[in-house]
Coordinates of N, CA and C and ligand atoms in Angstrom, one line a residue:
M23 N 9.5 -11.1 -6.2 CA 9.4 -12.3 -6.5 C 10.0 -11.8 -8.4
D24 N 10.4 -12.2 -8.7 CA 11.1 -12.3 -9.9 C 9.9 -12.1 -11.8
Q25 N 9.7 -11.2 -11.7 CA 9.2 -10.1 -12.8 C 9.4 -11.0 -13.7
I26 N 10.6 -11.0 -13.8 CA 11.3 -11.6 -15.9 C 11.5 -13.2 -16.3
K27 N 11.1 -13.2 -14.7 CA 10.9 -15.0 -14.8 C 9.6 -15.1 -15.0
I28 N 8.7 -14.7 -14.1 CA 7.1 -14.8 -14.7 C 6.8 -14.6 -15.7
G29 N 7.1 -13.9 -16.4 CA 6.9 -13.3 -18.0 C 7.2 -14.1 -18.9
Q30 N 8.3 -14.7 -18.5 CA 8.7 -16.0 -19.4 C 8.1 -17.4 -18.8
F31 N 7.2 -17.7 -17.8 CA 6.5 -18.4 -17.6 C 5.7 -18.1 -18.2
I32 N 4.8 -17.0 -17.8 CA 3.7 -16.7 -18.7 C 3.5 -17.1 -20.8
K33 N 4.5 -16.7 -20.9 CA 5.1 -16.5 -22.8 C 4.5 -18.7 -22.6
E34 N 5.6 -19.4 -21.4 CA 5.7 -20.2 -21.9 C 4.2 -21.7 -21.8
C35 N 4.0 -21.5 -20.6 CA 2.7 -21.4 -20.8 C 1.2 -21.1 -22.1
R36 N 1.6 -19.8 -22.2 CA 0.5 -19.5 -23.5 C 1.3 -20.1 -24.9
T37 N 2.0 -20.2 -25.1 CA 2.5 -20.7 -26.3 C 2.0 -22.8 -26.1
Q38 N 2.3 -22.9 -25.0 CA 1.8 -24.7 -24.2 C 0.2 -25.1 -25.7
N39 N 0.0 -24.0 -24.4 CA -1.9 -24.3 -24.9 C -2.1 -23.3 -26.0
N40 N -1.1 -23.5 -26.7 CA -1.6 -22.7 -27.3 C -2.1 -21.5 -28.4
L41 N -2.2 -20.8 -27.5 CA -3.2 -19.4 -27.4 C -1.8 -18.1 -28.0
T42 N -2.3 -17.2 -28.4 CA -1.8 -15.9 -29.1 C -1.5 -14.9 -27.7
Q43 N -0.8 -13.7 -27.9 CA -1.3 -12.8 -26.8 C -2.6 -12.5 -27.3
M44 N -3.3 -11.9 -28.2 CA -4.2 -11.6 -28.5 C -5.5 -12.6 -28.3
Q45 N -5.4 -13.6 -28.4 CA -6.4 -14.6 -27.9 C -6.1 -14.8 -26.6
L46 N -5.3 -14.7 -26.3 CA -5.0 -14.3 -23.9 C -6.0 -13.7 -23.7
A47 N -5.4 -12.3 -24.0 CA -5.8 -10.7 -23.5 C -7.8 -11.1 -24.7
E48 N -7.7 -11.8 -24.8 CA -9.5 -11.4 -25.5 C -10.2 -12.8 -24.4
K49 N -9.6 -13.6 -24.2 CA -10.0 -14.8 -22.7 C -10.5 -13.4 -21.8
L50 N -9.5 -12.5 -20.9 CA -9.2 -12.2 -19.9 C -9.7 -10.9 -20.4
G51 N -10.2 -10.2 -21.5 CA -10.7 -9.3 -21.4 C -10.2 -7.8 -21.3
I52 N -9.1 -7.9 -22.1 CA -8.0 -7.1 -21.5 C -7.1 -6.5 -22.8
T53 N -6.0 -5.8 -23.1 CA -5.7 -6.2 -23.9 C -4.5 -6.4 -24.5
D54 N -4.3 -6.7 -25.7 CA -2.9 -7.3 -25.6 C -1.4 -6.3 -24.9
R55 N -1.7 -5.6 -25.4 CA -0.7 -4.9 -24.6 C -0.3 -5.3 -23.4
A56 N -1.0 -4.9 -22.2 CA -1.4 -6.3 -21.2 C -0.4 -7.2 -21.4
V57 N -0.4 -7.7 -22.3 CA -0.3 -9.1 -22.0 C 1.3 -9.2 -22.3
S58 N 1.5 -8.8 -23.7 CA 3.1 -8.2 -23.5 C 3.4 -7.4 -22.4
K59 N 3.5 -6.5 -21.9 CA 4.3 -6.3 -20.7 C 4.6 -7.0 -19.6
W60 N 3.6 -7.9 -19.6 CA 3.7 -9.4 -18.2 C 5.0 -9.6 -18.9
E61 N 5.3 -9.9 -20.2 CA 5.7 -11.6 -20.4 C 6.7 -10.6 -20.9
N62 N 7.2 -9.7 -21.0 CA 8.2 -8.7 -20.7 C 9.1 -8.7 -19.8
G63 N 8.3 -8.5 -18.7 CA 8.5 -8.4 -16.9 C 8.4 -6.9 -16.5
R64 N 7.3 -6.1 -17.7 CA 7.8 -4.7 -17.5 C 6.0 -5.0 -15.8
A65 N 5.5 -5.3 -15.9 CA 4.2 -5.6 -14.8 C 4.3 -7.1 -14.6
M66 N 3.4 -6.8 -13.4 CA 2.6 -8.3 -13.1 C 0.8 -8.2 -13.3
P67 N 0.9 -9.6 -13.3 CA -0.7 -9.5 -13.6 C -1.5 -9.2 -12.4
D68 N -2.9 -8.1 -12.4 CA -3.4 -8.0 -11.3 C -3.8 -9.0 -10.6
S69 N -4.2 -8.7 -9.0 CA -4.5 -9.9 -8.6 C -6.2 -10.1 -8.8
A70 N -6.7 -9.2 -9.8 CA -8.1 -9.5 -9.5 C -8.4 -10.7 -10.8
I71 N -7.1 -9.8 -12.1 CA -7.1 -11.0 -12.7 C -6.5 -12.9 -12.5
M72 N -5.9 -12.9 -11.4 CA -5.1 -14.1 -11.3 C -5.1 -14.9 -11.5
L73 N -6.6 -15.1 -11.1 CA -7.4 -16.6 -11.5 C -7.7 -16.7 -12.2
D74 N -8.7 -16.0 -13.4 CA -8.9 -16.0 -14.6 C -7.4 -17.3 -15.5
L75 N -6.2 -15.9 -15.5 CA -5.2 -16.2 -16.3 C -4.9 -17.7 -16.2
C76 N -4.7 -18.2 -14.2 CA -4.5 -19.3 -13.7 C -5.0 -20.7 -15.2
K77 N -6.3 -20.3 -15.1 CA -7.4 -21.2 -15.1 C -6.7 -20.8 -16.9
E78 N -6.7 -20.6 -17.7 CA -6.3 -19.9 -19.3 C -5.1 -21.4 -19.6
L79 N -3.9 -20.8 -18.8 CA -3.1 -21.2 -17.9 C -3.1 -22.6 -18.4
K80 N -3.8 -23.3 -17.1 CA -3.7 -24.2 -16.6 C -2.9 -24.7 -15.7
I81 N -2.5 -23.4 -14.8 CA -1.3 -23.4 -13.9 C -2.4 -22.7 -12.4
T82 N -1.9 -22.7 -10.6 CA -2.1 -22.7 -10.1 C -1.8 -20.6 -10.0
V83 N -1.5 -20.2 -9.4 CA -1.7 -18.9 -8.1 C 0.0 -19.5 -8.2
N84 N 0.0 -20.2 -6.9 CA 2.1 -20.7 -6.7 C 2.4 -21.1 -8.2
D85 N 2.2 -21.3 -8.7 CA 3.8 -21.5 -10.0 C 3.3 -20.8 -11.1
L86 N 2.4 -20.0 -11.1 CA 2.0 -18.2 -10.9 C 3.9 -17.5 -11.0
L87 N 3.5 -16.7 -9.2 CA 3.7 -16.6 -8.5 C 5.2 -17.3 -8.3
S88 N 6.0 -18.4 -8.3 CA 6.7 -18.9 -9.1 C 7.6 -18.5 -9.9
G89 N 6.4 -18.5 -11.0 CA 7.2 -18.2 -12.0 C 7.7 -19.5 -13.2
E90 N 7.5 -20.6 -12.4 CA 8.0 -22.1 -12.7 C 6.3 -23.6 -11.7
V91 N 6.8 -24.3 -12.7 CA 5.9 -24.9 -11.6 C 6.3 -25.6 -11.2
V92 N 5.1 -25.5 -10.4 CA 5.6 -26.5 -8.4 C 5.2 -27.8 -7.8
T93 N 6.6 -27.9 -7.9 CA 6.1 -30.1 -7.6 C 5.4 -30.2 -6.1
M94 N 5.1 -31.1 -5.6 CA 4.7 -31.4 -3.7 C 6.0 -31.1 -3.5
E95 N 6.9 -31.7 -4.1 CA 8.4 -31.9 -2.8 C 8.8 -30.3 -2.6
N96 N 8.5 -29.6 -3.9 CA 9.0 -28.2 -2.9 C 7.8 -26.7 -2.7
Y97 N 7.3 -27.9 -2.3 CA 5.3 -26.8 -2.0 C 5.8 -25.8 -1.5
N98 N 5.4 -26.6 -0.8 CA 5.2 -25.8 1.1 C 6.5 -24.5 1.0
E99 N 8.3 -24.8 0.5 CA 9.4 -24.2 0.7 C 9.3 -23.2 0.0
N100 N 8.1 -23.8 -1.8 CA 8.3 -22.7 -1.9 C 7.1 -21.7 -2.0
S101 N 5.5 -21.8 -1.6 CA 5.2 -21.1 -0.2 C 5.2 -20.1 0.6
E102 N 6.1 -19.9 1.3 CA 7.2 -20.3 2.5 C 8.1 -18.8 1.1
K103 N 8.2 -19.0 0.6 CA 9.5 -17.6 0.2 C 8.4 -17.1 -0.3
I104 N 7.4 -17.6 -1.3 CA 6.5 -16.2 -1.9 C 6.0 -15.4 -0.5
I105 N 5.7 -16.0 1.3 CA 5.1 -15.1 1.9 C 5.7 -13.8 2.1
L106 N 7.7 -15.2 2.2 CA 8.6 -14.0 2.8 C 8.5 -13.1 1.5
E107 N 8.7 -13.3 0.4 CA 8.6 -11.9 -0.3 C 6.9 -10.7 -0.9
M108 N 6.6 -11.4 0.4 CA 5.4 -10.6 -0.3 C 5.2 -9.5 1.2
V109 N 6.2 -10.0 3.0 CA 6.0 -9.7 3.7 C 7.2 -8.9 3.3
K110 N 7.9 -9.0 2.6 CA 9.4 -8.0 2.6 C 8.3 -6.6 1.4
E111 N 8.2 -6.9 0.6 CA 7.3 -6.3 -0.5 C 6.3 -5.0 0.3
K112 N 5.7 -5.8 1.7 CA 4.8 -4.5 2.4 C 5.2 -4.1 2.7
E113 N 6.6 -3.8 3.4 CA 7.3 -3.8 4.5 C 7.5 -2.4 3.4
K114 N 8.0 -2.6 2.3 CA 8.8 -1.4 1.3 C 7.1 -0.4 1.2
N115 N 6.5 -1.4 0.5 CA 5.2 0.2 0.6 C 5.0 0.6 1.2
D116 N 5.0 0.3 2.4 CA 4.4 1.4 3.9 C 6.2 1.7 4.1
K117 N 6.9 2.1 4.2 CA 7.3 2.4 3.7 C 7.5 3.7 3.3
L118 N 7.3 4.0 1.7 CA 7.0 5.0 0.1 C 5.2 5.5 1.2
L119 N 4.3 4.3 1.5 CA 3.2 5.1 1.9 C 3.9 6.6 3.3
L120 N 4.3 5.6 4.6 CA 4.9 6.6 5.1 C 5.9 8.4 4.7
R121 N 6.2 7.8 3.6 CA 7.4 9.2 3.8 C 5.8 9.8 2.6
F122 N 5.4 9.2 1.9 CA 5.1 9.7 1.2 C 3.6 10.9 2.0
E123 N 3.0 10.2 3.6 CA 2.2 11.2 4.0 C 2.9 12.2 4.8
I124 N 4.7 12.2 4.9 CA 5.6 13.7 5.1 C 5.4 14.1 4.0
L125 N 5.8 14.1 3.2 CA 5.9 14.9 2.2 C 4.3 15.0 1.9
M126 N 3.0 14.8 2.0 CA 1.6 15.6 1.9 C 1.5 16.7 3.1
G127 N 1.8 16.4 4.2 CA 1.3 17.4 5.3 C 2.2 18.3 4.6
V128 N 4.0 18.1 4.6 CA 4.6 19.0 4.5 C 4.6 20.2 3.4
V129 N 3.3 19.8 2.3 CA 2.7 20.5 1.1 C 1.7 21.0 1.7
C130 N 1.0 20.9 2.4 CA -0.1 20.8 3.0 C -0.2 22.2 4.1
I131 N 0.5 22.2 4.2 CA 1.9 23.5 5.3 C 2.0 24.8 4.7
I132 N 3.1 23.8 4.2 CA 3.5 25.2 2.9 C 2.1 26.3 2.5
I133 N 1.3 25.3 1.7 CA -0.1 26.1 1.3 C -0.2 26.7 2.2
M134 N -0.6 26.0 3.3 CA -1.5 27.6 4.0 C -0.5 28.4 5.1
L135 N 0.2 28.0 5.2 CA 1.4 29.4 5.4 C 1.7 30.6 4.1
A136 N 2.0 30.1 3.0 CA 1.5 31.3 2.5 C 0.3 31.7 1.9
L137 N -0.8 30.7 1.7 CA -1.9 32.0 1.4 C -2.4 32.8 2.7
T138 N -2.7 32.1 4.0 CA -1.7 33.3 5.4 C -1.5 34.4 5.5
T139 N 0.4 34.3 5.0 CA 0.6 35.2 5.1 C 0.4 36.0 3.7
V140 N 0.2 35.7 2.6 CA -0.5 36.4 1.5 C -1.9 37.5 1.7
A141 N -2.8 36.7 3.0 CA -4.1 37.2 3.3 C -3.5 38.1 4.3
S142 N -2.6 37.9 5.3 CA -2.7 38.6 6.0 C -1.8 40.3 5.8
F143 N -0.8 40.3 4.9 CA 0.4 41.1 4.9 C -0.1 42.4 3.9
V144 N -0.8 41.5 2.4 CA -2.1 42.3 1.0 C -2.8 42.9 1.7
E145 N -2.5 44.1 0.6 CA -4.1 44.7 1.0 C -4.8 43.9 0.4
M146 N -5.8 44.1 0.0 CA -7.5 43.5 -0.9 C -8.7 43.4 0.0
E147 N -9.8 43.1 -0.8 CA -11.2 43.4 -0.1 C -10.6 42.1 0.8
E148 N -11.8 42.4 1.8 CA -12.0 41.5 3.2 C -12.7 39.9 2.6
W149 N -13.4 39.7 1.5 CA -14.1 38.9 1.4 C -12.8 37.8 0.0
L150 N -12.4 38.4 -0.1 CA -11.0 37.5 -1.2 C -9.5 37.5 -0.2
R151 N -9.6 38.2 1.3 CA -9.2 37.2 2.5 C -9.4 36.8 3.0
F152 N -10.6 36.1 3.0 CA -11.5 35.7 3.5 C -11.4 34.0 3.3
L153 N -11.1 34.4 1.6 CA -11.6 33.1 0.4 C -10.3 32.5 1.0
L154 N -8.8 34.0 0.6 CA -7.5 32.8 0.4 C -7.5 32.3 2.3
I155 N -7.6 32.5 3.4 CA -8.2 31.7 4.5 C -8.2 30.5 4.1
L156 N -9.4 30.3 3.4 CA -10.2 29.0 3.4 C -9.5 27.9 2.4
I157 N -9.1 28.7 2.0 CA -8.3 27.6 0.2 C -7.8 27.2 0.8
G158 N -6.5 28.3 1.9 CA -4.9 27.5 2.3 C -5.6 26.5 4.0
F159 N -7.1 26.4 4.2 CA -6.8 25.7 5.1 C -7.4 24.3 4.3
A160 N -7.7 24.2 2.9 CA -9.0 23.0 3.1 C -7.8 22.5 2.2
P161 N -6.4 21.9 1.7 CA -5.1 21.1 1.7 C -5.6 20.3 2.9
I162 N -5.3 21.1 3.6 CA -5.0 19.8 5.1 C -6.5 19.7 5.4
L163 N -7.2 20.3 5.6 CA -8.7 19.3 6.0 C -8.6 18.2 5.0
I164 N -8.3 18.7 3.7 CA -9.0 16.9 2.5 C -8.2 16.2 3.0
A165 N -6.2 16.2 3.2 CA -5.4 15.6 3.2 C -5.3 15.2 4.3
C166 N -5.8 15.3 5.7 CA -6.4 14.4 6.5 C -7.3 13.3 6.8
P167 N -7.7 12.4 6.7 CA -8.1 11.3 6.4 C -7.5 10.5 6.1
F168 N -6.9 10.4 4.8 CA -5.8 9.5 3.9 C -4.7 10.0 5.0
M169 N -4.3 10.9 5.7 CA -2.4 10.7 6.4 C -3.1 9.6 7.9
L170 N -4.2 10.1 7.8 CA -5.0 9.3 9.3 C -4.5 7.4 9.0
K171 N -5.6 7.0 7.6 CA -6.0 6.0 7.0 C -3.3 5.6 6.7
I172 N -3.1 6.4 6.3 CA -1.5 5.4 5.8 C -1.7 5.5 7.5
E173 N -1.5 6.2 8.4 CA -1.1 6.2 9.3 C -1.7 4.2 10.4
Q174 N -2.9 4.6 10.1 CA -3.5 3.0 10.3 C -3.5 1.9 9.7
I175 N -2.6 1.5 8.0 CA -2.8 0.5 8.2 C -1.1 0.8 7.1
A176 N -0.3 1.7 7.9 CA 1.5 1.3 7.9 C 1.8 0.8 8.1
G177 N 2.6 -0.8 7.8 CA 3.2 -1.3 9.0 C 2.3 -1.6 10.9
F178 N 3.2 -1.4 11.2 CA 2.1 -1.8 12.6 C 2.2 -0.9 14.1
Y179 N 1.4 -0.6 15.1 CA 1.8 -0.6 16.8 C 2.7 -1.6 17.2
E180 N 3.6 -0.6 18.4 CA 3.6 -2.1 19.3 C 3.7 -1.2 20.5
C181 N 3.1 -2.8 20.7 CA 2.4 -2.5 22.9 C 3.4 -2.4 23.4
K182 N 3.6 -1.8 24.7 CA 4.9 -1.7 25.4 C 5.0 -2.9 26.5
H183 N 3.6 -2.9 26.9 CA 3.7 -3.4 27.8 C 3.6 -5.9 27.3
C184 N 2.9 -6.3 26.1 CA 3.3 -8.0 25.9 C 4.6 -7.6 24.2
H185 N 3.8 -6.2 24.4 CA 4.2 -5.9 22.4 C 4.4 -6.5 21.0
H186 N 3.2 -7.2 21.6 CA 2.2 -7.5 20.4 C 1.9 -6.4 20.1
K187 N 2.3 -7.0 18.2 CA 2.3 -5.9 16.8 C 0.9 -6.2 16.2
Y188 N 0.1 -5.1 16.1 CA -1.2 -5.8 15.0 C -1.2 -4.2 14.4
V189 N -2.4 -3.8 14.1 CA -3.0 -3.1 12.8 C -4.2 -2.6 13.3
P190 N -4.7 -1.0 14.2 CA -5.5 -0.7 14.8 C -6.5 -0.1 13.7
T191 N -8.2 -0.2 14.7 CA -9.0 0.1 13.9 C -8.8 1.3 13.2
Y192 N -9.3 2.3 12.5 CA -9.4 3.8 11.8 C -9.9 4.4 13.6
S193 N -10.6 3.8 13.8 CA -11.5 4.9 15.0 C -10.7 5.0 16.8
S194 N -9.9 4.0 16.6 CA -8.9 4.0 17.5 C -7.6 4.9 17.7
V195 N -7.4 5.3 16.0 CA -6.4 5.7 15.4 C -6.7 7.5 15.3
F196 N -7.7 7.0 15.0 CA -8.3 9.2 14.7 C -9.0 9.6 16.4
Y197 N -8.8 8.9 17.6 CA -9.5 9.1 18.4 C -7.9 9.2 19.5
A198 N -6.9 8.9 19.1 CA -5.7 8.6 20.3 C -4.9 10.0 19.8
M199 N -4.1 10.1 21.4 CA -3.4 11.4 21.3 C -2.2 10.7 20.7
H200 N -1.7 11.4 19.9 CA -0.4 10.9 19.8 C 0.9 11.7 19.7
I201 N 1.8 12.0 19.5 CA 2.8 12.7 19.3 C 3.8 11.6 18.2
N202 N 3.8 12.9 17.0 CA 4.9 12.4 16.2 C 3.8 11.0 15.7
R203 N 4.4 9.8 15.4 CA 3.5 8.6 15.2 C 4.0 7.9 16.6
T204 N 3.5 8.0 17.6 CA 3.4 7.6 18.9 C 2.1 8.3 18.8
R205 N 1.2 6.6 19.5 CA 0.2 7.1 19.8 C -1.1 6.3 20.7
Y206 N -1.0 7.1 21.8 CA -1.8 6.3 22.8 C -3.2 5.3 22.9
M207 N -2.9 3.9 22.9 CA -4.1 3.3 22.6 C -3.7 2.0 23.3
K208 N -5.3 1.4 22.7 CA -5.3 -0.2 24.1 C -4.8 -1.2 22.8
C209 N -3.8 -1.7 23.5 CA -3.9 -3.0 23.0 C -4.9 -4.2 23.4
P210 N -4.6 -4.3 22.3 CA -6.0 -5.7 21.9 C -5.6 -6.8 22.2
K211 N -4.5 -7.4 22.6 CA -4.5 -8.7 22.8 C -4.2 -9.0 24.8
C212 N -3.3 -7.5 25.1 CA -3.5 -7.2 27.5 C -4.3 -6.3 27.8
H213 N -4.6 -5.4 26.8 CA -6.3 -5.1 27.0 C -5.4 -3.6 27.7
K214 N -4.0 -3.7 28.1 CA -3.7 -2.5 28.5 C -3.1 -1.4 27.9
R215 N -3.1 0.2 27.9 CA -3.0 1.3 27.1 C -0.8 2.1 27.7
S216 N -1.2 2.3 26.3 CA 0.6 2.6 27.1 C 0.4 3.0 25.1
W217 N 1.6 4.3 25.3 CA 2.3 5.5 23.8 C 3.0 3.6 23.6
Q218 N 2.5 3.3 22.4 CA 2.7 2.5 21.2 C 3.5 2.9 19.5
K219 N 4.6 3.0 19.9 CA 5.3 3.7 19.3 C 4.3 2.5 17.7
K220 N 5.2 2.9 16.2 CA 5.5 2.7 14.5 C 6.1 2.1 14.2
V221 N 6.1 0.5 14.2 CA 7.1 -0.3 13.3 C 6.6 -0.6 12.2
I222 N 7.8 -0.9 11.7 CA 7.4 -1.8 10.4 C 7.3 -2.8 9.9
S223 N 8.0 -3.8 11.0 CA 8.4 -4.7 10.5 C 7.6 -5.9 11.6
K224 N 6.5 -7.0 11.2 CA 6.3 -7.5 12.8 C 7.2 -8.5 13.1
D225 N 8.5 -8.5 12.5 CA 9.5 -9.4 13.7 C 11.1 -8.8 14.6
Ligands
ZN8 ZN1 0.3 -5.7 24.8

């Protein structure tokens, strides 16, 4: 999505409706700095506020995301473009999430190794040794549910039999045997079990 174009379009619509940045911000219950950020193309309106914003500017969400008034003739083409861009955006975010998950895992393991090494080799009181080991394991225990959530929602799992790509439930990801990111799960379409690979793109 062209953030600059959308920003200019917001500004255009706002002035057409005889609103200052401050007046628009007040109507939406946000700061005028937020409005200014949109108009400069430095930020996108939050999805939670998009409908209200469009109402105030008397445009559709499709217009807003296209950065121009969409006519009936190019409506279909336009929404298709927006959906494609959203898919691309999701793929980009999923890749980032999966990288973040690796980073989180590495940091947790380093903390664990460092603290358990200190606890094993440095002379200290028993209770302190125990405490250090406990603290060493804490990050990975805390991070695990988040990492599993990323495994669940980022990208898709592909069935080996029917090649169906889907987002599994949290519990099926939780209970599945896995080797790295490949998990042994039941396909919701053909109901066969297989080692399913993580893929980013649906097509
Ligand atoms: Zn299948």
